[in-house]
Short mmCIF file of C-alpha atoms in Angstrom, two decimals:
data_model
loop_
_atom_site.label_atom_id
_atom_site.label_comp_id
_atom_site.label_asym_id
_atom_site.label_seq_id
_atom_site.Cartn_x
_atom_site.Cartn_y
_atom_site.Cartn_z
CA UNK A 1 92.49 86.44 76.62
CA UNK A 2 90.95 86.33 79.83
CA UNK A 3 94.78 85.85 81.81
CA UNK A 4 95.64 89.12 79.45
CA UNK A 5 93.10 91.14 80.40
CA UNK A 6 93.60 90.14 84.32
CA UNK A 7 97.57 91.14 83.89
CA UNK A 8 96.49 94.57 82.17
CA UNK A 9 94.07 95.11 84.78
CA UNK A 10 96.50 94.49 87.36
CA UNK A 11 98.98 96.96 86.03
CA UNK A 12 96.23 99.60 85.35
CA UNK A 13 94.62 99.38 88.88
CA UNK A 14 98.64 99.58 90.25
CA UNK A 15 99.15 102.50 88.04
CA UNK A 16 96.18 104.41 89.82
CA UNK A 17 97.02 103.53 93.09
CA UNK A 18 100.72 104.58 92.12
CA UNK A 19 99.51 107.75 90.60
CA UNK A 20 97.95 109.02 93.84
CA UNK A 21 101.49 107.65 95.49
CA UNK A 22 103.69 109.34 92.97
CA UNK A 23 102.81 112.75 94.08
CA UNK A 24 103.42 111.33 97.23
CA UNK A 25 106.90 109.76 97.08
CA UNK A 26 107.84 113.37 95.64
CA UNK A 27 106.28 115.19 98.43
CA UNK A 28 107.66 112.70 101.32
CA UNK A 29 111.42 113.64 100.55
CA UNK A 30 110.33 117.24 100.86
CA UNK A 31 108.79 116.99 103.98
CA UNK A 32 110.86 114.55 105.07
CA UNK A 33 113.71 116.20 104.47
CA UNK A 34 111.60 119.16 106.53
CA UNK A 35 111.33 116.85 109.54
CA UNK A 36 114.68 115.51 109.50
CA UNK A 37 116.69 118.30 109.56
CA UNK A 38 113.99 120.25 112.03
CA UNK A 39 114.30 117.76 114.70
CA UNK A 40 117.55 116.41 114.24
CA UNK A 41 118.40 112.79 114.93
CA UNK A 42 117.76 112.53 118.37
CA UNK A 43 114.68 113.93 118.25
CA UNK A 44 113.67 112.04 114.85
CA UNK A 45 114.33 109.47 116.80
CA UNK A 46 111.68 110.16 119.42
CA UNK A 47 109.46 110.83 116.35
CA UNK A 48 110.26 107.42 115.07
CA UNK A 49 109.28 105.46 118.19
CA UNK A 50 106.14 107.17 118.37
CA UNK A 51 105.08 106.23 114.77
CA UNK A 52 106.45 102.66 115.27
CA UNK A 53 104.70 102.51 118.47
CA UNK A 54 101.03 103.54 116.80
CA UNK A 55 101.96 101.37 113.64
CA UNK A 56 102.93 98.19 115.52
CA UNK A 57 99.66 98.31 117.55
CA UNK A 58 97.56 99.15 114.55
CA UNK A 59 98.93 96.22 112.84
CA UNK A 60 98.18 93.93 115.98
CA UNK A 61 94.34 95.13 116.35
CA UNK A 62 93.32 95.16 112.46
CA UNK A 63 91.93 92.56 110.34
CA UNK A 64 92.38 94.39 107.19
CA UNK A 65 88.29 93.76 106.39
CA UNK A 66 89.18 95.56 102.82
CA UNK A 67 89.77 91.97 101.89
CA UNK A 68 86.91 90.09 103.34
CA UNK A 69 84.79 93.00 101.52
CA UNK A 70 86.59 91.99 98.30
CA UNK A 71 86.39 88.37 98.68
CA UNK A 72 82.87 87.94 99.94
CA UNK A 73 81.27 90.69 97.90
CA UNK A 74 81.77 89.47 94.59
CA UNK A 75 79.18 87.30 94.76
CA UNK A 76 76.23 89.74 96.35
CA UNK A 77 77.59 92.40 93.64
CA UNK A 78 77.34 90.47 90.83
CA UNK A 79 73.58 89.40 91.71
CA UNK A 80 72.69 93.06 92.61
CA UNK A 81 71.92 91.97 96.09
CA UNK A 82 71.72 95.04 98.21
CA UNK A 83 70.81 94.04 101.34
CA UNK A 84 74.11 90.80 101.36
CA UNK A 85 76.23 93.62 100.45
CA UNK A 86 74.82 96.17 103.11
CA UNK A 87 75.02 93.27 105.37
CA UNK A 88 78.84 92.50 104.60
CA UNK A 89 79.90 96.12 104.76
CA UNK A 90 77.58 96.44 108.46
CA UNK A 91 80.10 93.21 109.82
CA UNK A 92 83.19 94.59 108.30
CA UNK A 93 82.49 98.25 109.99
CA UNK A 94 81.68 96.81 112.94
CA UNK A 95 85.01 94.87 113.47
CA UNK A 96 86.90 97.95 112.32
CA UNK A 97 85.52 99.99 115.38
CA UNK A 98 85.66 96.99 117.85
CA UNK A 99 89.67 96.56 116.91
CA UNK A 100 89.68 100.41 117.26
CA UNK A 101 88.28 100.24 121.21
CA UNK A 102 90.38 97.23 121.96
CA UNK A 103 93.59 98.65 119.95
CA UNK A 104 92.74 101.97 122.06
CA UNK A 105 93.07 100.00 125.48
CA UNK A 106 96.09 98.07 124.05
CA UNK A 107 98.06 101.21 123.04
CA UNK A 108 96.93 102.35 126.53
CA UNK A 109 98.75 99.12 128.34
CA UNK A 110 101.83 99.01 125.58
CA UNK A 111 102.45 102.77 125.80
CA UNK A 112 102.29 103.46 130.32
CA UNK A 113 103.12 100.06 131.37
CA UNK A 114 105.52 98.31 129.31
CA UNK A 115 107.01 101.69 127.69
CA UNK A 116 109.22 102.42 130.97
CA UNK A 117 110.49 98.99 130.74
CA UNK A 118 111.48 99.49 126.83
CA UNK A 119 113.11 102.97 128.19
CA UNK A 120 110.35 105.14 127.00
CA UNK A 121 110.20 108.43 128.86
CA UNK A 122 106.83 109.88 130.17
CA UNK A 123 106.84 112.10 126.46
CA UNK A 124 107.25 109.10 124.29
CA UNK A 125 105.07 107.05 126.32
CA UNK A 126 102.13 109.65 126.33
CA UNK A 127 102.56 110.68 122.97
CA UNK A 128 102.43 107.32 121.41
CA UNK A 129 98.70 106.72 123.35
CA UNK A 130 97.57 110.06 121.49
CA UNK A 131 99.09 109.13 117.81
CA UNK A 132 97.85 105.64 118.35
CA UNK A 133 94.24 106.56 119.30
CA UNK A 134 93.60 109.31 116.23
CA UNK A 135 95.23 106.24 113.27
CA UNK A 136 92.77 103.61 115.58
CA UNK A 137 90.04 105.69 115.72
CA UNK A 138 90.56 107.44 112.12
CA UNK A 139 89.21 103.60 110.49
CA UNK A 140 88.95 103.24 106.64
CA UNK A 141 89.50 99.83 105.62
CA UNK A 142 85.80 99.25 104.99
CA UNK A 143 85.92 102.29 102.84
CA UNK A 144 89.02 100.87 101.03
CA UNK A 145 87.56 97.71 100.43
CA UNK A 146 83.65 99.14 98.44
CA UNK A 147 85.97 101.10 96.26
CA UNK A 148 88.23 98.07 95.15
CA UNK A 149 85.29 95.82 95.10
CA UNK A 150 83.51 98.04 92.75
CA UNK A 151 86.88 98.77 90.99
CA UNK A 152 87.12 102.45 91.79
CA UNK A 153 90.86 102.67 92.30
CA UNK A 154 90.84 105.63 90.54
CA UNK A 155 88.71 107.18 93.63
CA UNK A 156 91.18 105.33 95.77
CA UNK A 157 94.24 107.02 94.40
CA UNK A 158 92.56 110.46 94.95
CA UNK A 159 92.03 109.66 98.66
CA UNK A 160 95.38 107.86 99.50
CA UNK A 161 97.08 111.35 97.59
CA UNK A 162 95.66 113.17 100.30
CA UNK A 163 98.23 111.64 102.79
CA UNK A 164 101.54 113.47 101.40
CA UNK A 165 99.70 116.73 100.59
CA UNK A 166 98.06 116.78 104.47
CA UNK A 167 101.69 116.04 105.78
CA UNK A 168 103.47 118.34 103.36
CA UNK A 169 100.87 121.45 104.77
CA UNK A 170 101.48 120.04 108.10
CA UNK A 171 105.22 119.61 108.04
CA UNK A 172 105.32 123.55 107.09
CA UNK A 173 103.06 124.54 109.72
CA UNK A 174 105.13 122.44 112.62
CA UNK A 175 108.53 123.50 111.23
CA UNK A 176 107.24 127.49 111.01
CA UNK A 177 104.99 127.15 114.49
CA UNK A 178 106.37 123.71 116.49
CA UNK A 179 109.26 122.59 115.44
CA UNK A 180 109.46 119.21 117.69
CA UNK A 181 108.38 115.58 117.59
CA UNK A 182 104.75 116.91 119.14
CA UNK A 183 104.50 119.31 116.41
CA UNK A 184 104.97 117.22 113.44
CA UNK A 185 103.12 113.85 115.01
CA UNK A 186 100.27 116.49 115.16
CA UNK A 187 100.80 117.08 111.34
CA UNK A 188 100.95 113.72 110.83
CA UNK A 189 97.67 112.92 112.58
CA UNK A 190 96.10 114.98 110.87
CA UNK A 191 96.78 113.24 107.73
CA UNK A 192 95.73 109.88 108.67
CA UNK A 193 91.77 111.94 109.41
CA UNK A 194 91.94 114.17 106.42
CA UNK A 195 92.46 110.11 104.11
CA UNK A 196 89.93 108.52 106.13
CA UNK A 197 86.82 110.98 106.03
CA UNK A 198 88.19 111.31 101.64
CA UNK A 199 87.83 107.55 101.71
CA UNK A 200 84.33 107.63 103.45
CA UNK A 201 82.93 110.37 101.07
CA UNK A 202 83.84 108.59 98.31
CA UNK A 203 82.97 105.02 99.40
CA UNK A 204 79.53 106.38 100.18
CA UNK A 205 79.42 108.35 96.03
CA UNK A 206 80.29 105.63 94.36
CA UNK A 207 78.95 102.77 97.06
CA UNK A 208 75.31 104.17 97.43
CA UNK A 209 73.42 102.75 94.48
CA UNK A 210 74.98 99.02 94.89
CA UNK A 211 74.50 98.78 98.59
CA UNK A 212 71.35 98.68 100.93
CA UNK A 213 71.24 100.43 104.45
CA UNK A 214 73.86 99.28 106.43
CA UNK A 215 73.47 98.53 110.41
CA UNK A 216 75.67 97.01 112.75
CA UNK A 217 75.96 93.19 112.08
CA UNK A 218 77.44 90.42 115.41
CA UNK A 219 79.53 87.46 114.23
CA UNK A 220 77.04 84.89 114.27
CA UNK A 221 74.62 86.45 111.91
CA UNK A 222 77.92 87.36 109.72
CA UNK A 223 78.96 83.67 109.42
CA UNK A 224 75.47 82.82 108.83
CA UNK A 225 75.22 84.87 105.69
CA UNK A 226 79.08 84.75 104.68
CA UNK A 227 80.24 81.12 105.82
CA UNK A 228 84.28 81.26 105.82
CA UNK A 229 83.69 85.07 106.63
CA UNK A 230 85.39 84.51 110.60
CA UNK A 231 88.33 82.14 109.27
CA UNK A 232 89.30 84.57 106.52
CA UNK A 233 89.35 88.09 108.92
CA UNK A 234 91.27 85.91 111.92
CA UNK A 235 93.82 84.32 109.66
CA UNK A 236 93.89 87.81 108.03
CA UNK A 237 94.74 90.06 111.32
CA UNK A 238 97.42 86.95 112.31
CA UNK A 239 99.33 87.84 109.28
CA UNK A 240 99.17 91.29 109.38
CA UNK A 241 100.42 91.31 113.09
CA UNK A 242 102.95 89.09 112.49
CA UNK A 243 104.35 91.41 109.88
CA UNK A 244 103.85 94.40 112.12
CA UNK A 245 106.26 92.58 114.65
CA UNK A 246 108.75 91.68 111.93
CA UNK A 247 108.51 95.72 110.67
CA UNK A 248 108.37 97.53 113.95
CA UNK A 249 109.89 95.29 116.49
CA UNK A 250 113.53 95.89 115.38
CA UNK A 251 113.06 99.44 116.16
CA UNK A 252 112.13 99.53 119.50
CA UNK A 253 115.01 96.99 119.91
CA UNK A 254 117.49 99.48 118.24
CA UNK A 255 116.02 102.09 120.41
CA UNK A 256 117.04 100.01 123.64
CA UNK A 257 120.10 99.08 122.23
CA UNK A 258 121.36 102.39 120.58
CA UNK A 259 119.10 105.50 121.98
CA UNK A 260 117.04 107.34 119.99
CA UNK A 261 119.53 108.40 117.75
CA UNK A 262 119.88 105.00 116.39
CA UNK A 263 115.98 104.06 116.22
CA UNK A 264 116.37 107.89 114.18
CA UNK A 265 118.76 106.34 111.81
CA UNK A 266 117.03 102.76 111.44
CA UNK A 267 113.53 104.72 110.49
CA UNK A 268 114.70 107.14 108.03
CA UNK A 269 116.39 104.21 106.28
CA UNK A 270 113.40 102.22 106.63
CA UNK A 271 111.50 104.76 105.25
CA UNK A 272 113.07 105.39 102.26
CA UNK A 273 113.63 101.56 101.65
CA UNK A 274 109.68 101.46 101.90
CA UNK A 275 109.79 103.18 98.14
CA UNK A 276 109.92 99.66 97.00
CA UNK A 277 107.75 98.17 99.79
CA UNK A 278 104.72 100.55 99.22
CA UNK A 279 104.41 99.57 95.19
CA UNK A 280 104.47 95.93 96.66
CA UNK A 281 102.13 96.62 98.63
CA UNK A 282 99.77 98.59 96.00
CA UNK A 283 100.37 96.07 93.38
CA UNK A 284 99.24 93.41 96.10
CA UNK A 285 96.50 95.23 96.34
CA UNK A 286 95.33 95.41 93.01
CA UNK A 287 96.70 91.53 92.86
CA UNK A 288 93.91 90.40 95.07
CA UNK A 289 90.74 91.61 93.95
CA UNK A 290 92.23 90.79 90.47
CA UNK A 291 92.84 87.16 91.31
CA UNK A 292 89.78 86.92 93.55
CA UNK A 293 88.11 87.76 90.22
CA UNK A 294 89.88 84.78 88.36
CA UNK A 295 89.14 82.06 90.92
CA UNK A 296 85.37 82.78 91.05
CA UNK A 297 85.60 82.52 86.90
CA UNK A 298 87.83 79.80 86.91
CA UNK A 299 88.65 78.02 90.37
CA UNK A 300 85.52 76.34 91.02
CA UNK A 301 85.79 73.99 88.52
CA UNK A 302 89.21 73.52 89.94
CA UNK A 303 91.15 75.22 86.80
CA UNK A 304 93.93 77.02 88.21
CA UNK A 305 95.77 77.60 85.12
CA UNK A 306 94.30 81.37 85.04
CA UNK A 307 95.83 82.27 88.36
CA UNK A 308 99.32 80.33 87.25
CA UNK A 309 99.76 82.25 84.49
CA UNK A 310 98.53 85.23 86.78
CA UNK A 311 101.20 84.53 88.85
CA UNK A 312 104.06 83.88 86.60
CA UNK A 313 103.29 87.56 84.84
CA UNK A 314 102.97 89.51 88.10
CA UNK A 315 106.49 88.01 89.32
CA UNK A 316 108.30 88.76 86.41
CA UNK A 317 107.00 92.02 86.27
CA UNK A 318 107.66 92.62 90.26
CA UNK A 319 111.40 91.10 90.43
CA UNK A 320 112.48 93.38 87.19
CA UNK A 321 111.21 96.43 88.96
CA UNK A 322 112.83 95.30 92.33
CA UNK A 323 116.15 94.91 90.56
CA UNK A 324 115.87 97.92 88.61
CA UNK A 325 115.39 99.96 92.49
CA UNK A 326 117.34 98.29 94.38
CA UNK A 327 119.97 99.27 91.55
CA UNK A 328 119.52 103.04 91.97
CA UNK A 329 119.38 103.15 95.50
CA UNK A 330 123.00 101.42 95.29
CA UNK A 331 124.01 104.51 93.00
CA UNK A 332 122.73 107.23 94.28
CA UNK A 333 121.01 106.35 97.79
CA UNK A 334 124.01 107.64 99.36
CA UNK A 335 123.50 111.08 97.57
CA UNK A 336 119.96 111.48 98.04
CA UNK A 337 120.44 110.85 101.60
CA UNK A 338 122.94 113.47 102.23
CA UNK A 339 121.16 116.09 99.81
CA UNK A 340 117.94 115.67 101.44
CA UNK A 341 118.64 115.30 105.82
CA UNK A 342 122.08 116.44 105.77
CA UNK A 343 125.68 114.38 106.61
CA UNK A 344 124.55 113.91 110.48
CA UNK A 345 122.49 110.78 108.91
CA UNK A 346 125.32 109.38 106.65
CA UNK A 347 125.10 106.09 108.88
CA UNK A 348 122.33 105.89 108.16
CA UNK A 349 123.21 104.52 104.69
CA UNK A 350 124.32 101.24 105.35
CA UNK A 351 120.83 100.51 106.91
CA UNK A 352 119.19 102.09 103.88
CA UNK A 353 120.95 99.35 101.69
CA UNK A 354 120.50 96.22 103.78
CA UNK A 355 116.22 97.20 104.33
CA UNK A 356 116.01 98.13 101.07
CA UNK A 357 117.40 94.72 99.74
CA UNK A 358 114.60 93.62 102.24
CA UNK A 359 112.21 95.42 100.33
CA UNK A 360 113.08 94.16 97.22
CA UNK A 361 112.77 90.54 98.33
CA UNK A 362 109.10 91.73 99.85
CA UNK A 363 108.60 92.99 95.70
CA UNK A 364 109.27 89.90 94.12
CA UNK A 365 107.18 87.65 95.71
CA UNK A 366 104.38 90.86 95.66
CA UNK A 367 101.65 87.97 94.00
CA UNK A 368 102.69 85.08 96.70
CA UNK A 369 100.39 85.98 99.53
CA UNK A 370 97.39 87.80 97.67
CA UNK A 371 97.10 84.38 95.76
CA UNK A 372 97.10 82.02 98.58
CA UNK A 373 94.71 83.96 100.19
CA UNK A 374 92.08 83.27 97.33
CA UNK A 375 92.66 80.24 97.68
CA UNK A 376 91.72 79.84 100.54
CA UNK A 377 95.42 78.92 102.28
CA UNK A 378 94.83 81.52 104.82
CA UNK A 379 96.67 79.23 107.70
CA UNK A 380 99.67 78.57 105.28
CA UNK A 381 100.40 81.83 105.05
CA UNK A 382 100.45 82.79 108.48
CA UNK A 383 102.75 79.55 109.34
CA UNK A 384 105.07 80.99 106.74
CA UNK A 385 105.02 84.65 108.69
CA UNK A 386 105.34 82.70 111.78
CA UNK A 387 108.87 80.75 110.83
CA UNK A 388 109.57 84.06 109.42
CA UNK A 389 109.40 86.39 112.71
CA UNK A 390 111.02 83.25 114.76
CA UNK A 391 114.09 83.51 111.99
CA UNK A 392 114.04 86.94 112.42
CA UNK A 393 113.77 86.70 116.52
CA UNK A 394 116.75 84.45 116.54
CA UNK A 395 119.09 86.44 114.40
CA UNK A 396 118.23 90.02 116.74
CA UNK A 397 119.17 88.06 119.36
CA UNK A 398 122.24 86.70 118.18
CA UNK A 399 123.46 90.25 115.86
CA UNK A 400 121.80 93.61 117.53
CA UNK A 401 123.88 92.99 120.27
CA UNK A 402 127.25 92.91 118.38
CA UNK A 403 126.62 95.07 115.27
CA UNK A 404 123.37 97.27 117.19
CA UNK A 405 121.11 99.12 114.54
CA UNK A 406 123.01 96.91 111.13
CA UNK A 407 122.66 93.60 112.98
CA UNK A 408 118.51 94.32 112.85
CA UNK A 409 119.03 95.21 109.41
CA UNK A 410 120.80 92.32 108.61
CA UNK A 411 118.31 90.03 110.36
CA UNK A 412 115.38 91.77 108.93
CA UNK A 413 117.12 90.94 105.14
CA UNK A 414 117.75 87.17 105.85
CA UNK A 415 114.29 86.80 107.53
CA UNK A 416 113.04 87.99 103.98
CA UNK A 417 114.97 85.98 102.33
CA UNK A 418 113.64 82.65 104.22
CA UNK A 419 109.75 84.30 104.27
CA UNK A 420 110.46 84.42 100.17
CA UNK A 421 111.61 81.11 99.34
CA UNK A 422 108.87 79.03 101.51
CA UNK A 423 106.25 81.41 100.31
CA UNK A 424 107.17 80.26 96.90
CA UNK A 425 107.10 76.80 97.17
CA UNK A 426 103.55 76.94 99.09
CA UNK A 427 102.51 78.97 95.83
CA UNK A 428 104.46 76.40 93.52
CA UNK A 429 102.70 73.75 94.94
CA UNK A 430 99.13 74.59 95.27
CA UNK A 431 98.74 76.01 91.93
CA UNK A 432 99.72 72.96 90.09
#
């Protein structure tokens, strides 16, 4: 009954967080559609880099402490201990804003130094540093993590809807006032503040009455009072940089290999591939402080058979969905892409079908990584990511220079491929 009611949970928490991305998948074709056809390819292209550029080094700074606020507050929450949990929130803030400094000085060196070198004019260059500093600087992943721990997704689907409408306004305003990569990276900035300071309101609402003052908190006393706590955030930010390079590093190599115009193609195909990548990513989401949930019932009398079962549901569920998407997109991506940026991106297409096969393989194995990392196979999973980006890094070198923005594409589908089948067998084998 228990396995049942985890499942259920699962799918209800996902259908929140989907809710407040459903408005949103509506509202990013519109504006979108507004950007693409404003600024062209070429310039989309510029716009492209620039996002890629603040992604990848958002990716390489964070430690995505949503999770070690999930993992490590279950305990504290459940004995109504204020102070642990005002204590585990005051180390989780505290790395956010440390990554934010260092990521600051890191889009600083990436951006002026090595930008030239990837053929980034003076624009691109300065206007990555600026887009990079407001998503550093605009931190919520503390603020993510109290309203999953206290099972608020609800709340959380409110904030994250706040994204597409904030972009939506802004696209209008740039395409009406500045219609140019500037203009609509300004719109899109503005976004990523307008989510964070929702997030914060309602993490403090809903957070207030189960947590104690919180103060800034140095490692040692946080590995005192949360022993693992270090591990867990390290092996944590590894993985989620690793994936950054495997997601962002193909455009920038597209860029230097076909122009801007190329890197414009690559990212609107990426983009809407990501359909299927972002309910992966929500349902992973809900996966983990469902499962973290399970093991502390279950796992420390070493039954795993709850989180087996867990597993086998959520991956059934996942790979019917992926097949059903990947299906449509076969029938009518083609169509939606013309109808909604216009015949100029038709090459686009090919891309959209070889990423978006990527995607899908990402959606099956949606449960593989949220589960190992309650288990406490943090390391496994970031030697998996590792083979994966060294697959991927040997197939860009051998196709982007033959077959330019498909040959990433193509490399970026067979990485997946590889990334899926060892991540299975590490699950496979450490749930027996």
């Amino acid at each position: 009954m228990g396995e049942k009611r985890g499942f259920a949970n699962i799918v209800r928490n996902t259908g929140w967080l989907l809710g407040g991305k459903g408005l949103g998948a509506v509202l990013s074709l519109v504006y979108l559609a507004i950007a693409t056809r404003t600024m062209g390819p070429a310039g989309f292209g510029v716009f492209s880099l620039v996002i890629a550029i603040a992604q990848f080094i958002a990716r390489i700074v964070t430690f995505d402490s949503w999770q070690a606020v999930v993992k490590f507050g279950q305990a504290p929450l459940r004995d109504e201990q204020e102070s642990s949990l005002a204590r585990l929130v005051g180390a989780t803030l505290t790395i956010d804003v440390l990554s934010a400094v260092a990521g600051i000085a890191l889009a600083a060196a990436i951006a002026l130094l090595l930008g030239p070198v990837l053929g980034w004019n003076r624009q691109v260059a300065w206007m990555g540093l600026g887009y990079a500093s407001v998503v550093l600087l605009a931190t919520r992943s503390t603020a993510v993590g109290i309203l999953r721990l206290l099972d608020r997704f609800a709340a959380a689907a409110l904030a994250e809807s706040m994204m597409p409408i904030t972009r939506m306004a802004g696209a209008l305003i740039a395409w009406w006032f500045n219609p140019t990569p500037l203009g609509f990276l300004m719109a899109w900035a503005c976004s990523e503040v307008v989510v964070s300071t929702t997030y914060w309101i309602l993490a403090f609402r809903y957070g207030r009455s189960h947590i104690g003052a919180v103060k800034p908190v140095g490692i040692g006393e946080a590995r005192r009072h949360f022993p693992g706590i270090l591990n867990f955030s390290v092996a944590s930010n590894i993985n989620l940089s690793l994936l950054a390079l495997i997601n962002n590093v193909p455009i920038f190599l597209v860029g230097m290999f076909a122009g801007t115009t190329g890197a414009g193609y690559y990212r609107l195909a990426a983009q809407l591939g990501n359909a299927m990548t972002t309910f992966s990513q929500l349902m992973s989401r809900a996966i983990f402080a469902e499962s973290t949930r399970h093991h502390m019932r279950g796992g420390q009398e070493g039954d795993m058979s709850a989180l087996r079962k867990l597993s086998r549901q959520i991956s059934a569920a996942a790979a019917l969905s992926a097949i059903f998407i990947i299906l449509m997109l076969w029938l009518v991506g083609e169509w939606v892409l013309v109808k909604m940026s216009g015949a100029a991106y038709l090459p686009a297409y090919p891309l959209l079908l070889l990423l978006a096969g990527a995607a899908a393989i990402e959606m099956a194995g949606v449960s593989f990584d949220p589960i190992l990392m309650t288990i406490d196979r943090q390391r496994l999973t970031v030697m998996v990511r590792l083979v994966e980006c060294a697959i991927l890094g040997a197939l860009l070198v051998v196709l982007l220079p033959r077959l330019g923005a498909q040959g990433a594409a193509l490399g970026v589908l067979v990485a997946s491929m590889g990334g899926f089948v060892m991540r299975a067998a590490a699950v496979r084998r450490h749930l027996r």
